[in-house]
Amino acid sequence: MIPFRGLIQGLKGWLGKPIADPETDPQIFFGRMFALPNPDAVLREMGQAEKVYFSIMADPHVLGDVRSIRGNFRSHTWRLLPGDENDAKAAAAMELCQDWLQRTRPNELADWLEVMWQMASAFMSGYRAHELVWELMDGKYLPGQVIDRPGRRFKFNAYGEPLLVSKTEMMGAPVEPWQFVISRHMPSSVNPYGVAVLSSCFWPWTFKTGGWRYFVKYCERHGLPWPVGRYPLGTSEAEQDKLADALANMIEAGYVLAPEGTGLELLVPNSSNGGQLPQHQMIDLCNREMSKAITGQAMVAELQGAGARAASETAMKRQEAIDDSVRDIAAQSMQAIFRWITLWNFGDGVAPPCIEFFMHENAGLERAQTYQVAANTGARPSRKAMLEDMAI
C-alpha cells in the first residue's frame, strides 16, 4: 500500500494537470499549432459550408421554422443581474456593463438583440464568431464594437481554441482570447466546431429540391387531362387528321367540333395512394425531417393536422425547451464579454454580471405565488425584476 504521506505528495504533484489531454493523444500532433478538421462529413467533403447553409436557409419551409425560433427569441427582453449581490465591486461591474449596453451600439448593422440572436443562431451552423474591438471609454476598457464575422475565417485546434484564417495564415493563427467571442452549439473535445443543425437538413433538402424538379415535370406533362378521340372504322386519313388537329386546338379553344359518330374521352391521371403523388409524398417527408432537426417538432410534423390536445401540449413544451436552449447560447456568449469587462476594470476575483431573458406576462395569481414561494424558502427575488416580469 502507498503510505498516506506519499499519497498526498502524489496528489499535489497531479493537481490541475490533465493526463488525457491532446498532447498525450497519439493521433494528435502539435495540438495547439494545427487546426482539427471539421467532423461534419457532408460539409467537409463539399468544402462549401457557408454556401450550403445559405442555400438551405433559402428553402421556404426551413426559413419558416427559423423565423419561428427567431420570433420567440425577439419576443423576450433581457436584464442584467449581479454576479454576487453581497459584493460592492460585483454590483459596480453590473452597473458598468448595463451602462455600456445602453449607450453603445454594437455595430452599424445590428442592435444588441440582433447581435444576441446572431450568437444564438450558432445552433444552425455549429458556431458563430464575434470580434471585440476594445476602446478606452471614460477611463474604462470596453468593447466599442461587437462585429459578426464569417465562420469560414476560423478553425479550431485540439484545445478548442480559435485560429484566425487570413491571407498570410491560410491554416489559421492563434488569437488573444479577448479578441473574439465564439458561440457554439453542443461542442465537445472531439468536435470544437459544434453541431450544425442545418447539416442535418442537407440530405432532406437535397432530395426535396430534386423532388420539386420531377414534380414540376409531372405537372407539366400530366397536369391537364388527355383528350382521346375515337373514330369509327373506315374513317379516312384526312378525317383522322382533322380530328387530331381539333384535339390539339382543344386546350386553347376549350371545345372541339367532330363528325357524328366520333367519340371523345378525357383521361385524368390519378394515384392509388389517396390521390397523392410520390413526388409530393417525398417533399412532405423531407419537410417533416427538416422540422424535426430545427424545431424538434417530430410529433406535430408526423400528425399532419390530425393532432390532439395532449400532442399539442407536448409539442409546446418541447418547443419551449428548444427556445430556452437557443437563448442559453446567447447568454453564455454575453457572459464571456462581461467576464473580460469585469476582469479588466475591477480585477481578478470579482463576479461578473449575468444576463437573463424574460417575457412580460400579465399579472396573475399563479405567477405571484411563484415569487411568494421563492421568498418563503429564503430566496431574495428582486422587486424590480418581479414587477418587470409581471408587467406591473
PDB file of N, CA, C and O in Angstrom, residues 189-252:
ATOM      1  N   SER A 189     -14.886  17.983 -26.866  1.00  0.00           N
ATOM      2  CA  SER A 189     -13.434  17.986 -27.042  1.00  0.00           C
ATOM      3  C   SER A 189     -13.027  17.433 -28.402  1.00  0.00           C
ATOM      4  O   SER A 189     -11.982  17.789 -28.949  1.00  0.00           O
ATOM      5  N   VAL A 190     -13.832  16.550 -28.967  1.00  0.00           N
ATOM      6  CA  VAL A 190     -13.518  15.992 -30.285  1.00  0.00           C
ATOM      7  C   VAL A 190     -14.184  16.788 -31.401  1.00  0.00           C
ATOM      8  O   VAL A 190     -13.865  16.588 -32.574  1.00  0.00           O
ATOM      9  N   ASN A 191     -15.088  17.675 -31.039  1.00  0.00           N
ATOM     10  CA  ASN A 191     -15.767  18.491 -32.040  1.00  0.00           C
ATOM     11  C   ASN A 191     -15.919  19.921 -31.528  1.00  0.00           C
ATOM     12  O   ASN A 191     -17.005  20.336 -31.113  1.00  0.00           O
ATOM     13  N   PRO A 192     -14.841  20.706 -31.516  1.00  0.00           N
ATOM     14  CA  PRO A 192     -14.940  22.096 -31.071  1.00  0.00           C
ATOM     15  C   PRO A 192     -15.725  22.980 -32.034  1.00  0.00           C
ATOM     16  O   PRO A 192     -16.035  24.124 -31.703  1.00  0.00           O
ATOM     17  N   TYR A 193     -16.051  22.471 -33.218  1.00  0.00           N
ATOM     18  CA  TYR A 193     -16.826  23.243 -34.187  1.00  0.00           C
ATOM     19  C   TYR A 193     -18.313  23.270 -33.833  1.00  0.00           C
ATOM     20  O   TYR A 193     -19.069  24.053 -34.413  1.00  0.00           O
ATOM     21  N   GLY A 194     -18.735  22.425 -32.918  1.00  0.00           N
ATOM     22  CA  GLY A 194     -20.141  22.369 -32.561  1.00  0.00           C
ATOM     23  C   GLY A 194     -20.954  21.560 -33.566  1.00  0.00           C
ATOM     24  O   GLY A 194     -20.468  21.165 -34.630  1.00  0.00           O
ATOM     25  N   VAL A 195     -22.205  21.313 -33.212  1.00  0.00           N
ATOM     26  CA  VAL A 195     -23.119  20.532 -34.046  1.00  0.00           C
ATOM     27  C   VAL A 195     -23.993  21.489 -34.844  1.00  0.00           C
ATOM     28  O   VAL A 195     -24.696  22.322 -34.264  1.00  0.00           O
ATOM     29  N   ALA A 196     -23.944  21.393 -36.153  1.00  0.00           N
ATOM     30  CA  ALA A 196     -24.729  22.265 -37.035  1.00  0.00           C
ATOM     31  C   ALA A 196     -26.055  21.597 -37.381  1.00  0.00           C
ATOM     32  O   ALA A 196     -26.081  20.537 -38.011  1.00  0.00           O
ATOM     33  N   VAL A 197     -27.149  22.209 -36.958  1.00  0.00           N
ATOM     34  CA  VAL A 197     -28.467  21.652 -37.248  1.00  0.00           C
ATOM     35  C   VAL A 197     -28.747  21.664 -38.750  1.00  0.00           C
ATOM     36  O   VAL A 197     -29.347  20.728 -39.284  1.00  0.00           O
ATOM     37  N   LEU A 198     -28.304  22.702 -39.443  1.00  0.00           N
ATOM     38  CA  LEU A 198     -28.542  22.763 -40.886  1.00  0.00           C
ATOM     39  C   LEU A 198     -27.848  21.634 -41.631  1.00  0.00           C
ATOM     40  O   LEU A 198     -28.266  21.255 -42.722  1.00  0.00           O
ATOM     41  N   SER A 199     -26.778  21.105 -41.040  1.00  0.00           N
ATOM     42  CA  SER A 199     -26.120  19.966 -41.670  1.00  0.00           C
ATOM     43  C   SER A 199     -27.037  18.752 -41.688  1.00  0.00           C
ATOM     44  O   SER A 199     -27.024  17.962 -42.644  1.00  0.00           O
ATOM     45  N   SER A 200     -27.872  18.611 -40.647  1.00  0.00           N
ATOM     46  CA  SER A 200     -28.832  17.504 -40.612  1.00  0.00           C
ATOM     47  C   SER A 200     -29.926  17.674 -41.652  1.00  0.00           C
ATOM     48  O   SER A 200     -30.617  16.702 -41.978  1.00  0.00           O
ATOM     49  N   CYS A 201     -30.097  18.896 -42.131  1.00  0.00           N
ATOM     50  CA  CYS A 201     -31.118  19.163 -43.143  1.00  0.00           C
ATOM     51  C   CYS A 201     -30.591  18.969 -44.556  1.00  0.00           C
ATOM     52  O   CYS A 201     -31.362  19.106 -45.520  1.00  0.00           O
ATOM     53  N   PHE A 202     -29.301  18.673 -44.699  1.00  0.00           N
ATOM     54  CA  PHE A 202     -28.699  18.670 -46.032  1.00  0.00           C
ATOM     55  C   PHE A 202     -29.352  17.655 -46.960  1.00  0.00           C
ATOM     56  O   PHE A 202     -29.798  17.992 -48.057  1.00  0.00           O
ATOM     57  N   TRP A 203     -29.431  16.397 -46.523  1.00  0.00           N
ATOM     58  CA  TRP A 203     -29.977  15.382 -47.416  1.00  0.00           C
ATOM     59  C   TRP A 203     -31.470  15.549 -47.645  1.00  0.00           C
ATOM     60  O   TRP A 203     -31.931  15.432 -48.795  1.00  0.00           O
ATOM     61  N   PRO A 204     -32.293  15.808 -46.606  1.00  0.00           N
ATOM     62  CA  PRO A 204     -33.712  16.096 -46.911  1.00  0.00           C
ATOM     63  C   PRO A 204     -33.890  17.267 -47.863  1.00  0.00           C
ATOM     64  O   PRO A 204     -34.731  17.222 -48.763  1.00  0.00           O
ATOM     65  N   TRP A 205     -33.077  18.323 -47.660  1.00  0.00           N
ATOM     66  CA  TRP A 205     -33.167  19.477 -48.552  1.00  0.00           C
ATOM     67  C   TRP A 205     -32.753  19.107 -49.977  1.00  0.00           C
ATOM     68  O   TRP A 205     -33.377  19.534 -50.953  1.00  0.00           O
ATOM     69  N   THR A 206     -31.719  18.280 -50.118  1.00  0.00           N
ATOM     70  CA  THR A 206     -31.252  17.864 -51.441  1.00  0.00           C
ATOM     71  C   THR A 206     -32.316  17.053 -52.163  1.00  0.00           C
ATOM     72  O   THR A 206     -32.623  17.306 -53.339  1.00  0.00           O
ATOM     73  N   PHE A 207     -32.891  16.067 -51.453  1.00  0.00           N
ATOM     74  CA  PHE A 207     -33.908  15.234 -52.102  1.00  0.00           C
ATOM     75  C   PHE A 207     -35.180  16.026 -52.380  1.00  0.00           C
ATOM     76  O   PHE A 207     -35.860  15.801 -53.385  1.00  0.00           O
ATOM     77  N   LYS A 208     -35.511  16.945 -51.489  1.00  0.00           N
ATOM     78  CA  LYS A 208     -36.686  17.779 -51.733  1.00  0.00           C
ATOM     79  C   LYS A 208     -36.491  18.636 -52.965  1.00  0.00           C
ATOM     80  O   LYS A 208     -37.396  18.770 -53.803  1.00  0.00           O
ATOM     81  N   THR A 209     -35.309  19.240 -53.108  1.00  0.00           N
ATOM     82  CA  THR A 209     -35.029  20.073 -54.274  1.00  0.00           C
ATOM     83  C   THR A 209     -35.128  19.255 -55.558  1.00  0.00           C
ATOM     84  O   THR A 209     -35.705  19.703 -56.557  1.00  0.00           O
ATOM     85  N   GLY A 210     -34.559  18.039 -55.533  1.00  0.00           N
ATOM     86  CA  GLY A 210     -34.676  17.171 -56.697  1.00  0.00           C
ATOM     87  C   GLY A 210     -36.111  16.726 -56.937  1.00  0.00           C
ATOM     88  O   GLY A 210     -36.552  16.591 -58.083  1.00  0.00           O
ATOM     89  N   GLY A 211     -36.856  16.514 -55.855  1.00  0.00           N
ATOM     90  CA  GLY A 211     -38.259  16.109 -55.994  1.00  0.00           C
ATOM     91  C   GLY A 211     -39.109  17.178 -56.652  1.00  0.00           C
ATOM     92  O   GLY A 211     -40.009  16.874 -57.447  1.00  0.00           O
ATOM     93  N   TRP A 212     -38.805  18.446 -56.335  1.00  0.00           N
ATOM     94  CA  TRP A 212     -39.560  19.530 -56.980  1.00  0.00           C
ATOM     95  C   TRP A 212     -39.372  19.487 -58.496  1.00  0.00           C
ATOM     96  O   TRP A 212     -40.317  19.737 -59.263  1.00  0.00           O
ATOM     97  N   ARG A 213     -38.170  19.192 -58.942  1.00  0.00           N
ATOM     98  CA  ARG A 213     -37.896  19.185 -60.380  1.00  0.00           C
ATOM     99  C   ARG A 213     -38.787  18.182 -61.094  1.00  0.00           C
ATOM    100  O   ARG A 213     -39.439  18.516 -62.106  1.00  0.00           O
ATOM    101  N   TYR A 214     -38.870  16.958 -60.558  1.00  0.00           N
ATOM    102  CA  TYR A 214     -39.677  15.936 -61.212  1.00  0.00           C
ATOM    103  C   TYR A 214     -41.162  16.164 -60.987  1.00  0.00           C
ATOM    104  O   TYR A 214     -41.991  15.785 -61.811  1.00  0.00           O
ATOM    105  N   PHE A 215     -41.489  16.804 -59.858  1.00  0.00           N
ATOM    106  CA  PHE A 215     -42.893  17.119 -59.589  1.00  0.00           C
ATOM    107  C   PHE A 215     -43.411  18.139 -60.604  1.00  0.00           C
ATOM    108  O   PHE A 215     -44.523  18.018 -61.124  1.00  0.00           O
ATOM    109  N   VAL A 216     -42.598  19.147 -60.906  1.00  0.00           N
ATOM    110  CA  VAL A 216     -42.988  20.149 -61.906  1.00  0.00           C
ATOM    111  C   VAL A 216     -43.096  19.505 -63.292  1.00  0.00           C
ATOM    112  O   VAL A 216     -44.031  19.797 -64.052  1.00  0.00           O
ATOM    113  N   LYS A 217     -42.160  18.619 -63.598  1.00  0.00           N
ATOM    114  CA  LYS A 217     -42.232  17.935 -64.885  1.00  0.00           C
ATOM    115  C   LYS A 217     -43.509  17.103 -64.981  1.00  0.00           C
ATOM    116  O   LYS A 217     -44.170  17.062 -66.032  1.00  0.00           O
ATOM    117  N   TYR A 218     -43.881  16.457 -63.898  1.00  0.00           N
ATOM    118  CA  TYR A 218     -45.101  15.655 -63.899  1.00  0.00           C
ATOM    119  C   TYR A 218     -46.317  16.549 -64.125  1.00  0.00           C
ATOM    120  O   TYR A 218     -47.224  16.210 -64.888  1.00  0.00           O
ATOM    121  N   CYS A 219     -46.336  17.694 -63.439  1.00  0.00           N
ATOM    122  CA  CYS A 219     -47.472  18.602 -63.594  1.00  0.00           C
ATOM    123  C   CYS A 219     -47.548  19.158 -65.008  1.00  0.00           C
ATOM    124  O   CYS A 219     -48.645  19.347 -65.556  1.00  0.00           O
ATOM    125  N   GLU A 220     -46.383  19.443 -65.599  1.00  0.00           N
ATOM    126  CA  GLU A 220     -46.380  19.940 -66.969  1.00  0.00           C
ATOM    127  C   GLU A 220     -46.907  18.892 -67.944  1.00  0.00           C
ATOM    128  O   GLU A 220     -47.618  19.205 -68.903  1.00  0.00           O
ATOM    129  N   ARG A 221     -46.559  17.657 -67.673  1.00  0.00           N
ATOM    130  CA  ARG A 221     -46.940  16.600 -68.608  1.00  0.00           C
ATOM    131  C   ARG A 221     -48.348  16.084 -68.355  1.00  0.00           C
ATOM    132  O   ARG A 221     -49.089  15.795 -69.293  1.00  0.00           O
ATOM    133  N   HIS A 222     -48.718  15.961 -67.083  1.00  0.00           N
ATOM    134  CA  HIS A 222     -49.980  15.323 -66.747  1.00  0.00           C
ATOM    135  C   HIS A 222     -50.946  16.252 -66.019  1.00  0.00           C
ATOM    136  O   HIS A 222     -51.968  15.794 -65.514  1.00  0.00           O
ATOM    137  N   GLY A 223     -50.612  17.524 -65.933  1.00  0.00           N
ATOM    138  CA  GLY A 223     -51.489  18.430 -65.196  1.00  0.00           C
ATOM    139  C   GLY A 223     -52.831  18.631 -65.871  1.00  0.00           C
ATOM    140  O   GLY A 223     -53.847  18.873 -65.213  1.00  0.00           O
ATOM    141  N   LEU A 224     -52.872  18.552 -67.200  1.00  0.00           N
ATOM    142  CA  LEU A 224     -54.120  18.692 -67.940  1.00  0.00           C
ATOM    143  C   LEU A 224     -54.600  17.307 -68.384  1.00  0.00           C
ATOM    144  O   LEU A 224     -53.792  16.412 -68.664  1.00  0.00           O
ATOM    145  N   PRO A 225     -55.905  17.124 -68.447  1.00  0.00           N
ATOM    146  CA  PRO A 225     -56.414  15.823 -68.910  1.00  0.00           C
ATOM    147  C   PRO A 225     -56.050  15.580 -70.364  1.00  0.00           C
ATOM    148  O   PRO A 225     -55.903  16.522 -71.156  1.00  0.00           O
ATOM    149  N   TRP A 226     -55.908  14.313 -70.705  1.00  0.00           N
ATOM    150  CA  TRP A 226     -55.564  13.936 -72.071  1.00  0.00           C
ATOM    151  C   TRP A 226     -56.853  13.698 -72.875  1.00  0.00           C
ATOM    152  O   TRP A 226     -57.646  12.811 -72.531  1.00  0.00           O
ATOM    153  N   PRO A 227     -57.077  14.488 -73.932  1.00  0.00           N
ATOM    154  CA  PRO A 227     -58.245  14.201 -74.781  1.00  0.00           C
ATOM    155  C   PRO A 227     -57.957  13.007 -75.699  1.00  0.00           C
ATOM    156  O   PRO A 227     -56.908  12.938 -76.345  1.00  0.00           O
ATOM    157  N   VAL A 228     -58.849  12.061 -75.688  1.00  0.00           N
ATOM    158  CA  VAL A 228     -58.711  10.854 -76.513  1.00  0.00           C
ATOM    159  C   VAL A 228     -59.886  10.820 -77.496  1.00  0.00           C
ATOM    160  O   VAL A 228     -61.064  10.777 -77.082  1.00  0.00           O
ATOM    161  N   GLY A 229     -59.578  10.919 -78.779  1.00  0.00           N
ATOM    162  CA  GLY A 229     -60.622  10.870 -79.810  1.00  0.00           C
ATOM    163  C   GLY A 229     -60.755   9.466 -80.382  1.00  0.00           C
ATOM    164  O   GLY A 229     -59.754   8.792 -80.631  1.00  0.00           O
ATOM    165  N   ARG A 230     -61.979   9.056 -80.572  1.00  0.00           N
ATOM    166  CA  ARG A 230     -62.246   7.721 -81.130  1.00  0.00           C
ATOM    167  C   ARG A 230     -63.051   7.898 -82.430  1.00  0.00           C
ATOM    168  O   ARG A 230     -64.099   8.558 -82.437  1.00  0.00           O
ATOM    169  N   TYR A 231     -62.558   7.319 -83.492  1.00  0.00           N
ATOM    170  CA  TYR A 231     -63.212   7.436 -84.788  1.00  0.00           C
ATOM    171  C   TYR A 231     -63.635   6.042 -85.240  1.00  0.00           C
ATOM    172  O   TYR A 231     -63.010   5.034 -84.904  1.00  0.00           O
ATOM    173  N   PRO A 232     -64.728   5.962 -85.973  1.00  0.00           N
ATOM    174  CA  PRO A 232     -65.189   4.644 -86.436  1.00  0.00           C
ATOM    175  C   PRO A 232     -64.250   4.050 -87.487  1.00  0.00           C
ATOM    176  O   PRO A 232     -63.474   4.762 -88.115  1.00  0.00           O
ATOM    177  N   LEU A 233     -64.344   2.732 -87.627  1.00  0.00           N
ATOM    178  CA  LEU A 233     -63.526   2.059 -88.630  1.00  0.00           C
ATOM    179  C   LEU A 233     -63.900   2.551 -90.014  1.00  0.00           C
ATOM    180  O   LEU A 233     -65.070   2.821 -90.317  1.00  0.00           O
ATOM    181  N   GLY A 234     -62.904   2.677 -90.836  1.00  0.00           N
ATOM    182  CA  GLY A 234     -63.127   3.125 -92.194  1.00  0.00           C
ATOM    183  C   GLY A 234     -62.992   4.616 -92.378  1.00  0.00           C
ATOM    184  O   GLY A 234     -63.181   5.129 -93.497  1.00  0.00           O
ATOM    185  N   THR A 235     -62.697   5.355 -91.273  1.00  0.00           N
ATOM    186  CA  THR A 235     -62.516   6.803 -91.396  1.00  0.00           C
ATOM    187  C   THR A 235     -61.253   7.081 -92.198  1.00  0.00           C
ATOM    188  O   THR A 235     -60.203   6.476 -91.962  1.00  0.00           O
ATOM    189  N   SER A 236     -61.376   8.016 -93.125  1.00  0.00           N
ATOM    190  CA  SER A 236     -60.232   8.324 -93.989  1.00  0.00           C
ATOM    191  C   SER A 236     -59.139   9.033 -93.190  1.00  0.00           C
ATOM    192  O   SER A 236     -59.380   9.600 -92.117  1.00  0.00           O
ATOM    193  N   GLU A 237     -57.932   9.002 -93.764  1.00  0.00           N
ATOM    194  CA  GLU A 237     -56.806   9.653 -93.093  1.00  0.00           C
ATOM    195  C   GLU A 237     -57.013  11.162 -93.001  1.00  0.00           C
ATOM    196  O   GLU A 237     -56.614  11.803 -92.042  1.00  0.00           O
ATOM    197  N   ALA A 238     -57.661  11.725 -93.996  1.00  0.00           N
ATOM    198  CA  ALA A 238     -57.926  13.161 -93.958  1.00  0.00           C
ATOM    199  C   ALA A 238     -58.843  13.517 -92.780  1.00  0.00           C
ATOM    200  O   ALA A 238     -58.623  14.516 -92.070  1.00  0.00           O
ATOM    201  N   GLU A 239     -59.880  12.703 -92.562  1.00  0.00           N
ATOM    202  CA  GLU A 239     -60.770  12.942 -91.438  1.00  0.00           C
ATOM    203  C   GLU A 239     -60.045  12.717 -90.105  1.00  0.00           C
ATOM    204  O   GLU A 239     -60.284  13.431 -89.119  1.00  0.00           O
ATOM    205  N   GLN A 240     -59.154  11.726 -90.051  1.00  0.00           N
ATOM    206  CA  GLN A 240     -58.375  11.489 -88.830  1.00  0.00           C
ATOM    207  C   GLN A 240     -57.469  12.688 -88.524  1.00  0.00           C
ATOM    208  O   GLN A 240     -57.333  13.097 -87.372  1.00  0.00           O
ATOM    209  N   ASP A 241     -56.880  13.251 -89.586  1.00  0.00           N
ATOM    210  CA  ASP A 241     -56.020  14.417 -89.372  1.00  0.00           C
ATOM    211  C   ASP A 241     -56.816  15.612 -88.866  1.00  0.00           C
ATOM    212  O   ASP A 241     -56.366  16.370 -88.016  1.00  0.00           O
ATOM    213  N   LYS A 242     -58.021  15.790 -89.404  1.00  0.00           N
ATOM    214  CA  LYS A 242     -58.870  16.881 -88.939  1.00  0.00           C
ATOM    215  C   LYS A 242     -59.214  16.694 -87.453  1.00  0.00           C
ATOM    216  O   LYS A 242     -59.212  17.652 -86.667  1.00  0.00           O
ATOM    217  N   LEU A 243     -59.518  15.453 -87.060  1.00  0.00           N
ATOM    218  CA  LEU A 243     -59.839  15.188 -85.666  1.00  0.00           C
ATOM    219  C   LEU A 243     -58.629  15.432 -84.768  1.00  0.00           C
ATOM    220  O   LEU A 243     -58.746  16.010 -83.673  1.00  0.00           O
ATOM    221  N   ALA A 244     -57.442  15.042 -85.250  1.00  0.00           N
ATOM    222  CA  ALA A 244     -56.230  15.254 -84.458  1.00  0.00           C
ATOM    223  C   ALA A 244     -55.951  16.743 -84.284  1.00  0.00           C
ATOM    224  O   ALA A 244     -55.585  17.202 -83.194  1.00  0.00           O
ATOM    225  N   ASP A 245     -56.164  17.527 -85.366  1.00  0.00           N
ATOM    226  CA  ASP A 245     -55.958  18.967 -85.256  1.00  0.00           C
ATOM    227  C   ASP A 245     -56.959  19.591 -84.291  1.00  0.00           C
ATOM    228  O   ASP A 245     -56.640  20.512 -83.530  1.00  0.00           O
ATOM    229  N   ALA A 246     -58.185  19.095 -84.339  1.00  0.00           N
ATOM    230  CA  ALA A 246     -59.207  19.633 -83.439  1.00  0.00           C
ATOM    231  C   ALA A 246     -58.866  19.343 -81.976  1.00  0.00           C
ATOM    232  O   ALA A 246     -59.032  20.194 -81.091  1.00  0.00           O
ATOM    233  N   LEU A 247     -58.374  18.152 -81.707  1.00  0.00           N
ATOM    234  CA  LEU A 247     -57.986  17.803 -80.337  1.00  0.00           C
ATOM    235  C   LEU A 247     -56.779  18.625 -79.887  1.00  0.00           C
ATOM    236  O   LEU A 247     -56.679  19.024 -78.726  1.00  0.00           O
ATOM    237  N   ALA A 248     -55.845  18.888 -80.810  1.00  0.00           N
ATOM    238  CA  ALA A 248     -54.664  19.679 -80.459  1.00  0.00           C
ATOM    239  C   ALA A 248     -55.048  21.106 -80.103  1.00  0.00           C
ATOM    240  O   ALA A 248     -54.444  21.725 -79.216  1.00  0.00           O
ATOM    241  N   ASN A 249     -56.069  21.639 -80.805  1.00  0.00           N
ATOM    242  CA  ASN A 249     -56.514  23.007 -80.533  1.00  0.00           C
ATOM    243  C   ASN A 249     -57.522  23.082 -79.398  1.00  0.00           C
ATOM    244  O   ASN A 249     -57.924  24.176 -78.996  1.00  0.00           O
ATOM    245  N   MET A 250     -57.911  21.940 -78.892  1.00  0.00           N
ATOM    246  CA  MET A 250     -58.952  21.902 -77.866  1.00  0.00           C
ATOM    247  C   MET A 250     -58.499  22.596 -76.580  1.00  0.00           C
ATOM    248  O   MET A 250     -59.299  23.244 -75.894  1.00  0.00           O
ATOM    249  N   ILE A 251     -57.194  22.487 -76.243  1.00  0.00           N
ATOM    250  CA  ILE A 251     -56.697  23.072 -74.990  1.00  0.00           C
ATOM    251  C   ILE A 251     -56.839  24.583 -75.014  1.00  0.00           C
ATOM    252  O   ILE A 251     -57.233  25.210 -74.027  1.00  0.00           O
ATOM    253  N   GLU A 252     -56.551  25.192 -76.179  1.00  0.00           N
ATOM    254  CA  GLU A 252     -56.651  26.642 -76.286  1.00  0.00           C
ATOM    255  C   GLU A 252     -58.094  27.085 -76.503  1.00  0.00           C
ATOM    256  O   GLU A 252     -58.551  28.067 -75.915  1.00  0.00           O
TER     257      GLU A 252
END
